[in-house]
Amino acid sequence: DQQVKQNSPSLSVQEGRISILNCDYTNSMFDYFLWYKKYPAEGPTFLISISSIKDKNEDGRFTVFLNKSAKHLSLHIVPSQPGDSAVYFCAASKYNFNKFYFGSGTKLNVKP
Amino acid sequence: NAGVTQTPKFQVLKTGQSMTLQCAQDMNHNSMYWYRQDPGMGLRLIYYSASEGTTDKGEVPNGYNVSRLNKREFSLRLESAAPSQTSVYFCASSEGEGLAEYTQYFGPGTRLTVL
């Protein structure tokens, strides 16, 4: 049973608009969350993180929001660029930062 | 600085054959990991090594063994390959100390097919 879920397998957005990628988790003990980006034939690369003591973290065009009561996090990309087209994975950990549970990924397509 | 390297990139095995996937990192990281990625499943942790000399099971360890050869190298062995082990395998490493240093850096992956 997957503890981290990304229910949208794909998302298509126009260049310059906002992309919102969602992630839900079932385990309330998770306290550290990451987003990774993956291009075809490459390994995932780290994008942004958030710990459970925060509800928002920003890094340039990327912002992650955490709603602990809803067990939900989202990644906002503003403005979206064609180079952002990739698969995005969210991941969560509970106390043991060597064990991360990954969602199944959302494929983002940013159209020029 | 190559980061995390994996060999081979592709491999086809017959059921029952054995093989070892190699991983090396040149970032002086303490922790290393092996994941598998299957369609619709995301990445699942097979084994990890929090530091040189230690290894622990992840979510899906059955059918695999690992060796942390030294600080740089972490290998994954399939003793008797099964079609269910057809997957893309990723190795990763992280500094492993301090909250901000648990970010994992991934290799390019090994695509394994078991016939």
PDB file of C-alpha atoms in Angstrom:
ATOM      1  CA  ASP A   1       0.000   0.000   0.000  1.00  0.00           C
ATOM      2  CA  GLN A   2       1.597   3.243  -1.146  1.00  0.00           C
ATOM      3  CA  GLN A   3       2.108   5.735   1.650  1.00  0.00           C
ATOM      4  CA  VAL A   4       2.810   8.599  -0.755  1.00  0.00           C
ATOM      5  CA  LYS A   5       0.471   9.160  -3.665  1.00  0.00           C
ATOM      6  CA  GLN A   6       0.546  11.368  -6.696  1.00  0.00           C
ATOM      7  CA  ASN A   7      -2.872  10.901  -8.217  1.00  0.00           C
ATOM      8  CA  SER A   8      -2.273  12.851 -11.414  1.00  0.00           C
ATOM      9  CA  PRO A   9      -0.034  10.870 -13.771  1.00  0.00           C
ATOM     10  CA  SER A  10       0.277  13.848 -16.109  1.00  0.00           C
ATOM     11  CA  LEU A  11      -0.263  17.586 -16.319  1.00  0.00           C
ATOM     12  CA  SER A  12      -0.109  19.929 -19.291  1.00  0.00           C
ATOM     13  CA  VAL A  13       0.436  23.681 -18.834  1.00  0.00           C
ATOM     14  CA  GLN A  14       1.067  26.618 -21.118  1.00  0.00           C
ATOM     15  CA  GLU A  15       4.439  28.354 -20.890  1.00  0.00           C
ATOM     16  CA  GLY A  16       4.318  31.295 -18.485  1.00  0.00           C
ATOM     17  CA  ARG A  17       1.394  29.930 -16.480  1.00  0.00           C
ATOM     18  CA  ILE A  18       1.466  28.275 -13.067  1.00  0.00           C
ATOM     19  CA  SER A  19       2.027  24.522 -12.700  1.00  0.00           C
ATOM     20  CA  ILE A  20       0.618  22.918  -9.556  1.00  0.00           C
ATOM     21  CA  LEU A  21       1.684  19.376  -8.762  1.00  0.00           C
ATOM     22  CA  ASN A  22      -0.007  17.586  -5.885  1.00  0.00           C
ATOM     23  CA  CYS A  23       1.044  14.880  -3.464  1.00  0.00           C
ATOM     24  CA  ASP A  24      -0.893  13.152  -0.676  1.00  0.00           C
ATOM     25  CA  TYR A  25       0.448  10.968   2.108  1.00  0.00           C
ATOM     26  CA  THR A  26      -1.191   8.629   4.565  1.00  0.00           C
ATOM     27  CA  ASN A  27       1.326   8.456   7.409  1.00  0.00           C
ATOM     28  CA  SER A  28       0.996  11.347   9.863  1.00  0.00           C
ATOM     29  CA  MET A  29       4.465  10.541  11.211  1.00  0.00           C
ATOM     30  CA  PHE A  30       6.144  11.812   8.039  1.00  0.00           C
ATOM     31  CA  ASP A  31       8.058  14.952   8.919  1.00  0.00           C
ATOM     32  CA  TYR A  32      10.339  15.724   5.991  1.00  0.00           C
ATOM     33  CA  PHE A  33       9.348  16.041   2.352  1.00  0.00           C
ATOM     34  CA  LEU A  34      11.270  16.388  -0.891  1.00  0.00           C
ATOM     35  CA  TRP A  35      10.493  17.038  -4.526  1.00  0.00           C
ATOM     36  CA  TYR A  36      12.654  15.562  -7.267  1.00  0.00           C
ATOM     37  CA  LYS A  37      12.640  16.217 -10.991  1.00  0.00           C
ATOM     38  CA  LYS A  38      13.534  13.528 -13.532  1.00  0.00           C
ATOM     39  CA  TYR A  39      14.344  13.801 -17.214  1.00  0.00           C
ATOM     40  CA  PRO A  40      14.215  10.690 -19.452  1.00  0.00           C
ATOM     41  CA  ALA A  41      17.256   8.405 -19.201  1.00  0.00           C
ATOM     42  CA  GLU A  42      18.619  10.360 -16.225  1.00  0.00           C
ATOM     43  CA  GLY A  43      18.449   9.917 -12.475  1.00  0.00           C
ATOM     44  CA  PRO A  44      16.180  12.147 -10.371  1.00  0.00           C
ATOM     45  CA  THR A  45      17.631  15.476  -9.244  1.00  0.00           C
ATOM     46  CA  PHE A  46      16.721  17.270  -6.029  1.00  0.00           C
ATOM     47  CA  LEU A  47      14.454  20.289  -6.423  1.00  0.00           C
ATOM     48  CA  ILE A  48      13.169  21.536  -3.075  1.00  0.00           C
ATOM     49  CA  SER A  49      12.403  20.282   0.436  1.00  0.00           C
ATOM     50  CA  ILE A  50      10.214  21.169   3.401  1.00  0.00           C
ATOM     51  CA  SER A  51      10.128  19.989   6.989  1.00  0.00           C
ATOM     52  CA  SER A  52       6.946  19.588   8.993  1.00  0.00           C
ATOM     53  CA  ILE A  53       7.702  22.627  11.138  1.00  0.00           C
ATOM     54  CA  LYS A  54       7.045  24.836   8.104  1.00  0.00           C
ATOM     55  CA  ASP A  55       4.061  25.217   5.806  1.00  0.00           C
ATOM     56  CA  LYS A  56       5.860  26.875   2.902  1.00  0.00           C
ATOM     57  CA  ASN A  57       9.295  26.914   1.346  1.00  0.00           C
ATOM     58  CA  GLU A  58      10.395  28.919  -1.686  1.00  0.00           C
ATOM     59  CA  ASP A  59      13.335  28.634  -4.034  1.00  0.00           C
ATOM     60  CA  GLY A  60      13.155  30.897  -7.047  1.00  0.00           C
ATOM     61  CA  ARG A  61      10.269  29.831  -9.267  1.00  0.00           C
ATOM     62  CA  PHE A  62       9.531  26.815  -7.081  1.00  0.00           C
ATOM     63  CA  THR A  63       7.386  26.868  -3.932  1.00  0.00           C
ATOM     64  CA  VAL A  64       6.316  23.891  -1.876  1.00  0.00           C
ATOM     65  CA  PHE A  65       3.275  24.102   0.400  1.00  0.00           C
ATOM     66  CA  LEU A  66       2.572  21.654   3.207  1.00  0.00           C
ATOM     67  CA  ASN A  67      -0.857  21.131   4.761  1.00  0.00           C
ATOM     68  CA  LYS A  68      -0.276  18.730   7.630  1.00  0.00           C
ATOM     69  CA  SER A  69      -3.907  18.444   8.668  1.00  0.00           C
ATOM     70  CA  ALA A  70      -4.862  17.366   5.130  1.00  0.00           C
ATOM     71  CA  LYS A  71      -1.662  15.311   4.693  1.00  0.00           C
ATOM     72  CA  HIS A  72      -1.116  17.118   1.444  1.00  0.00           C
ATOM     73  CA  LEU A  73       1.722  18.936  -0.214  1.00  0.00           C
ATOM     74  CA  SER A  74       1.927  20.764  -3.473  1.00  0.00           C
ATOM     75  CA  LEU A  75       4.656  22.122  -5.704  1.00  0.00           C
ATOM     76  CA  HIS A  76       4.011  25.396  -7.519  1.00  0.00           C
ATOM     77  CA  ILE A  77       6.131  26.430 -10.480  1.00  0.00           C
ATOM     78  CA  VAL A  78       5.707  30.050 -11.551  1.00  0.00           C
ATOM     79  CA  PRO A  79       6.191  30.900 -14.349  1.00  0.00           C
ATOM     80  CA  SER A  80       6.408  27.509 -16.037  1.00  0.00           C
ATOM     81  CA  GLN A  81       9.040  27.069 -18.744  1.00  0.00           C
ATOM     82  CA  PRO A  82       9.407  24.396 -21.448  1.00  0.00           C
ATOM     83  CA  GLY A  83      12.593  23.200 -19.702  1.00  0.00           C
ATOM     84  CA  ASP A  84      10.447  22.284 -16.691  1.00  0.00           C
ATOM     85  CA  SER A  85       8.901  19.452 -18.718  1.00  0.00           C
ATOM     86  CA  ALA A  86       9.882  16.331 -16.740  1.00  0.00           C
ATOM     87  CA  VAL A  87       8.523  13.803 -14.279  1.00  0.00           C
ATOM     88  CA  TYR A  88       8.203  15.154 -10.731  1.00  0.00           C
ATOM     89  CA  PHE A  89       8.359  12.867  -7.704  1.00  0.00           C
ATOM     90  CA  CYS A  90       7.467  13.758  -4.151  1.00  0.00           C
ATOM     91  CA  ALA A  91       9.062  11.811  -1.307  1.00  0.00           C
ATOM     92  CA  ALA A  92       8.497  11.647   2.444  1.00  0.00           C
ATOM     93  CA  SER A  93      10.428  10.428   5.451  1.00  0.00           C
ATOM     94  CA  LYS A  94       9.612   9.757   9.106  1.00  0.00           C
ATOM     95  CA  TYR A  95      12.496  10.378  11.509  1.00  0.00           C
ATOM     96  CA  ASN A  96      14.811   8.129   9.536  1.00  0.00           C
ATOM     97  CA  PHE A  97      16.214  10.304   6.806  1.00  0.00           C
ATOM     98  CA  ASN A  98      17.713   7.326   5.048  1.00  0.00           C
ATOM     99  CA  LYS A  99      14.272   5.909   4.295  1.00  0.00           C
ATOM    100  CA  PHE A 100      12.240   7.950   1.879  1.00  0.00           C
ATOM    101  CA  TYR A 101       8.920   6.840   0.414  1.00  0.00           C
ATOM    102  CA  PHE A 102       8.319   8.068  -3.121  1.00  0.00           C
ATOM    103  CA  GLY A 103       5.138   8.802  -5.011  1.00  0.00           C
ATOM    104  CA  SER A 104       4.596   7.397  -8.490  1.00  0.00           C
ATOM    105  CA  GLY A 105       5.379  10.694 -10.217  1.00  0.00           C
ATOM    106  CA  THR A 106       3.568  13.300 -12.315  1.00  0.00           C
ATOM    107  CA  LYS A 107       4.702  13.984 -15.853  1.00  0.00           C
ATOM    108  CA  LEU A 108       4.608  17.722 -16.516  1.00  0.00           C
ATOM    109  CA  ASN A 109       4.469  19.025 -20.081  1.00  0.00           C
ATOM    110  CA  VAL A 110       4.964  22.769 -20.504  1.00  0.00           C
ATOM    111  CA  LYS A 111       3.827  23.833 -23.959  1.00  0.00           C
ATOM    112  CA  PRO A 112       5.605  26.761 -25.664  1.00  0.00           C
TER     113      PRO A 112
ATOM    114  CA  ASN B   1      33.604  15.352 -10.431  1.00  0.00           C
ATOM    115  CA  ALA B   2      31.399  12.589 -11.882  1.00  0.00           C
ATOM    116  CA  GLY B   3      28.894  12.428  -8.978  1.00  0.00           C
ATOM    117  CA  VAL B   4      27.224   9.006  -8.850  1.00  0.00           C
ATOM    118  CA  THR B   5      28.129   6.499 -11.554  1.00  0.00           C
ATOM    119  CA  GLN B   6      26.467   3.168 -12.267  1.00  0.00           C
ATOM    120  CA  THR B   7      27.497   0.221 -14.410  1.00  0.00           C
ATOM    121  CA  PRO B   8      26.200  -1.276 -16.569  1.00  0.00           C
ATOM    122  CA  LYS B   9      23.633   1.027 -18.201  1.00  0.00           C
ATOM    123  CA  PHE B  10      21.674  -1.857 -19.709  1.00  0.00           C
ATOM    124  CA  GLN B  11      21.569  -5.583 -18.983  1.00  0.00           C
ATOM    125  CA  VAL B  12      19.505  -8.531 -20.162  1.00  0.00           C
ATOM    126  CA  LEU B  13      19.521 -11.681 -18.035  1.00  0.00           C
ATOM    127  CA  LYS B  14      17.853 -15.051 -18.236  1.00  0.00           C
ATOM    128  CA  THR B  15      15.835 -16.309 -15.283  1.00  0.00           C
ATOM    129  CA  GLY B  16      18.165 -17.824 -12.698  1.00  0.00           C
ATOM    130  CA  GLN B  17      21.281 -15.955 -13.775  1.00  0.00           C
ATOM    131  CA  SER B  18      23.153 -13.779 -11.311  1.00  0.00           C
ATOM    132  CA  MET B  19      24.704 -10.375 -11.676  1.00  0.00           C
ATOM    133  CA  THR B  20      26.066  -7.450  -9.707  1.00  0.00           C
ATOM    134  CA  LEU B  21      25.192  -3.818 -10.313  1.00  0.00           C
ATOM    135  CA  GLN B  22      28.006  -1.470  -9.458  1.00  0.00           C
ATOM    136  CA  CYS B  23      27.725   2.030  -8.009  1.00  0.00           C
ATOM    137  CA  ALA B  24      30.382   4.545  -7.059  1.00  0.00           C
ATOM    138  CA  GLN B  25      30.289   8.128  -5.804  1.00  0.00           C
ATOM    139  CA  ASP B  26      33.079  10.670  -5.648  1.00  0.00           C
ATOM    140  CA  MET B  27      31.419  13.202  -3.333  1.00  0.00           C
ATOM    141  CA  ASN B  28      32.765  11.664  -0.097  1.00  0.00           C
ATOM    142  CA  HIS B  29      29.202  10.918   0.983  1.00  0.00           C
ATOM    143  CA  ASN B  30      28.532   8.726   3.997  1.00  0.00           C
ATOM    144  CA  SER B  31      25.223   7.192   2.928  1.00  0.00           C
ATOM    145  CA  MET B  32      24.342   5.217  -0.186  1.00  0.00           C
ATOM    146  CA  TYR B  33      21.116   3.700  -1.485  1.00  0.00           C
ATOM    147  CA  TRP B  34      19.669   1.334  -4.059  1.00  0.00           C
ATOM    148  CA  TYR B  35      16.192   1.921  -5.501  1.00  0.00           C
ATOM    149  CA  ARG B  36      14.110   0.292  -8.174  1.00  0.00           C
ATOM    150  CA  GLN B  37      11.619   2.144 -10.338  1.00  0.00           C
ATOM    151  CA  ASP B  38       8.648   0.336 -11.844  1.00  0.00           C
ATOM    152  CA  PRO B  39       5.851   1.852 -13.947  1.00  0.00           C
ATOM    153  CA  GLY B  40       3.160   3.395 -11.752  1.00  0.00           C
ATOM    154  CA  MET B  41       5.121   2.633  -8.568  1.00  0.00           C
ATOM    155  CA  GLY B  42       7.633   5.429  -8.208  1.00  0.00           C
ATOM    156  CA  LEU B  43      10.975   4.615  -6.608  1.00  0.00           C
ATOM    157  CA  ARG B  44      11.165   1.958  -3.920  1.00  0.00           C
ATOM    158  CA  LEU B  45      14.107   1.557  -1.589  1.00  0.00           C
ATOM    159  CA  ILE B  46      15.792  -1.844  -1.771  1.00  0.00           C
ATOM    160  CA  TYR B  47      18.727  -1.432   0.618  1.00  0.00           C
ATOM    161  CA  TYR B  48      20.719   1.412   2.049  1.00  0.00           C
ATOM    162  CA  SER B  49      24.019   1.929   3.795  1.00  0.00           C
ATOM    163  CA  ALA B  50      23.961   4.752   6.325  1.00  0.00           C
ATOM    164  CA  SER B  51      27.735   4.630   6.698  1.00  0.00           C
ATOM    165  CA  GLU B  52      30.692   2.533   5.619  1.00  0.00           C
ATOM    166  CA  GLY B  53      30.394  -0.914   7.147  1.00  0.00           C
ATOM    167  CA  THR B  54      26.626  -0.870   7.688  1.00  0.00           C
ATOM    168  CA  THR B  55      23.705  -1.940   5.513  1.00  0.00           C
ATOM    169  CA  ASP B  56      19.961  -2.059   6.168  1.00  0.00           C
ATOM    170  CA  LYS B  57      16.879  -3.294   4.390  1.00  0.00           C
ATOM    171  CA  GLY B  58      14.506  -0.934   2.684  1.00  0.00           C
ATOM    172  CA  GLU B  59      10.956  -1.523   1.430  1.00  0.00           C
ATOM    173  CA  VAL B  60      11.669  -4.317  -1.066  1.00  0.00           C
ATOM    174  CA  PRO B  61      14.872  -6.224  -0.133  1.00  0.00           C
ATOM    175  CA  ASN B  62      13.798  -9.758  -1.076  1.00  0.00           C
ATOM    176  CA  GLY B  63      15.919 -11.306  -3.821  1.00  0.00           C
ATOM    177  CA  TYR B  64      18.785  -8.848  -3.405  1.00  0.00           C
ATOM    178  CA  ASN B  65      22.027  -8.561  -1.494  1.00  0.00           C
ATOM    179  CA  VAL B  66      24.304  -5.565  -1.094  1.00  0.00           C
ATOM    180  CA  SER B  67      27.907  -4.862  -0.236  1.00  0.00           C
ATOM    181  CA  ARG B  68      29.354  -1.555   0.930  1.00  0.00           C
ATOM    182  CA  LEU B  69      32.827  -2.229  -0.375  1.00  0.00           C
ATOM    183  CA  ASN B  70      34.289   1.048   0.914  1.00  0.00           C
ATOM    184  CA  LYS B  71      33.075   4.601   1.356  1.00  0.00           C
ATOM    185  CA  ARG B  72      32.856   5.136  -2.421  1.00  0.00           C
ATOM    186  CA  GLU B  73      31.271   1.908  -3.633  1.00  0.00           C
ATOM    187  CA  PHE B  74      27.967   0.153  -2.981  1.00  0.00           C
ATOM    188  CA  SER B  75      27.021  -2.876  -5.070  1.00  0.00           C
ATOM    189  CA  LEU B  76      23.702  -4.659  -5.544  1.00  0.00           C
ATOM    190  CA  ARG B  77      23.635  -8.374  -6.310  1.00  0.00           C
ATOM    191  CA  LEU B  78      20.876 -10.492  -7.777  1.00  0.00           C
ATOM    192  CA  GLU B  79      21.738 -14.100  -6.952  1.00  0.00           C
ATOM    193  CA  SER B  80      19.026 -15.736  -9.059  1.00  0.00           C
ATOM    194  CA  ALA B  81      17.256 -13.254 -11.283  1.00  0.00           C
ATOM    195  CA  ALA B  82      13.486 -13.456 -11.765  1.00  0.00           C
ATOM    196  CA  PRO B  83      11.252 -11.679 -14.308  1.00  0.00           C
ATOM    197  CA  SER B  84       9.729  -9.688 -11.408  1.00  0.00           C
ATOM    198  CA  GLN B  85      13.125  -8.014 -11.022  1.00  0.00           C
ATOM    199  CA  THR B  86      12.839  -6.400 -14.443  1.00  0.00           C
ATOM    200  CA  SER B  87      13.114  -2.729 -13.562  1.00  0.00           C
ATOM    201  CA  VAL B  88      15.242   0.386 -13.680  1.00  0.00           C
ATOM    202  CA  TYR B  89      17.698   0.465 -10.794  1.00  0.00           C
ATOM    203  CA  PHE B  90      19.002   3.703  -9.333  1.00  0.00           C
ATOM    204  CA  CYS B  91      21.869   4.197  -6.947  1.00  0.00           C
ATOM    205  CA  ALA B  92      21.995   7.341  -4.815  1.00  0.00           C
ATOM    206  CA  SER B  93      24.181   8.896  -2.155  1.00  0.00           C
ATOM    207  CA  SER B  94      23.843  11.589   0.489  1.00  0.00           C
ATOM    208  CA  GLU B  95      26.110  13.271   3.018  1.00  0.00           C
ATOM    209  CA  GLY B  96      24.026  11.617   5.704  1.00  0.00           C
ATOM    210  CA  GLU B  97      24.530  13.979   8.600  1.00  0.00           C
ATOM    211  CA  GLY B  98      22.381  16.956   9.549  1.00  0.00           C
ATOM    212  CA  LEU B  99      18.857  17.588   8.336  1.00  0.00           C
ATOM    213  CA  ALA B 100      19.804  19.534   5.227  1.00  0.00           C
ATOM    214  CA  GLU B 101      22.334  16.966   4.155  1.00  0.00           C
ATOM    215  CA  TYR B 102      19.961  14.086   3.557  1.00  0.00           C
ATOM    216  CA  THR B 103      19.335  15.237   0.000  1.00  0.00           C
ATOM    217  CA  GLN B 104      20.064  12.283  -2.218  1.00  0.00           C
ATOM    218  CA  TYR B 105      22.046  12.484  -5.454  1.00  0.00           C
ATOM    219  CA  PHE B 106      21.138   9.866  -8.013  1.00  0.00           C
ATOM    220  CA  GLY B 107      23.062   8.004 -10.685  1.00  0.00           C
ATOM    221  CA  PRO B 108      21.729   7.659 -14.260  1.00  0.00           C
ATOM    222  CA  GLY B 109      20.203   4.229 -13.665  1.00  0.00           C
ATOM    223  CA  THR B 110      20.602   0.650 -14.928  1.00  0.00           C
ATOM    224  CA  ARG B 111      17.828  -0.791 -17.073  1.00  0.00           C
ATOM    225  CA  LEU B 112      17.579  -4.515 -16.308  1.00  0.00           C
ATOM    226  CA  THR B 113      15.439  -7.001 -18.204  1.00  0.00           C
ATOM    227  CA  VAL B 114      15.027 -10.568 -16.954  1.00  0.00           C
ATOM    228  CA  LEU B 115      13.646 -12.991 -19.538  1.00  0.00           C
TER     229      LEU B 115
END
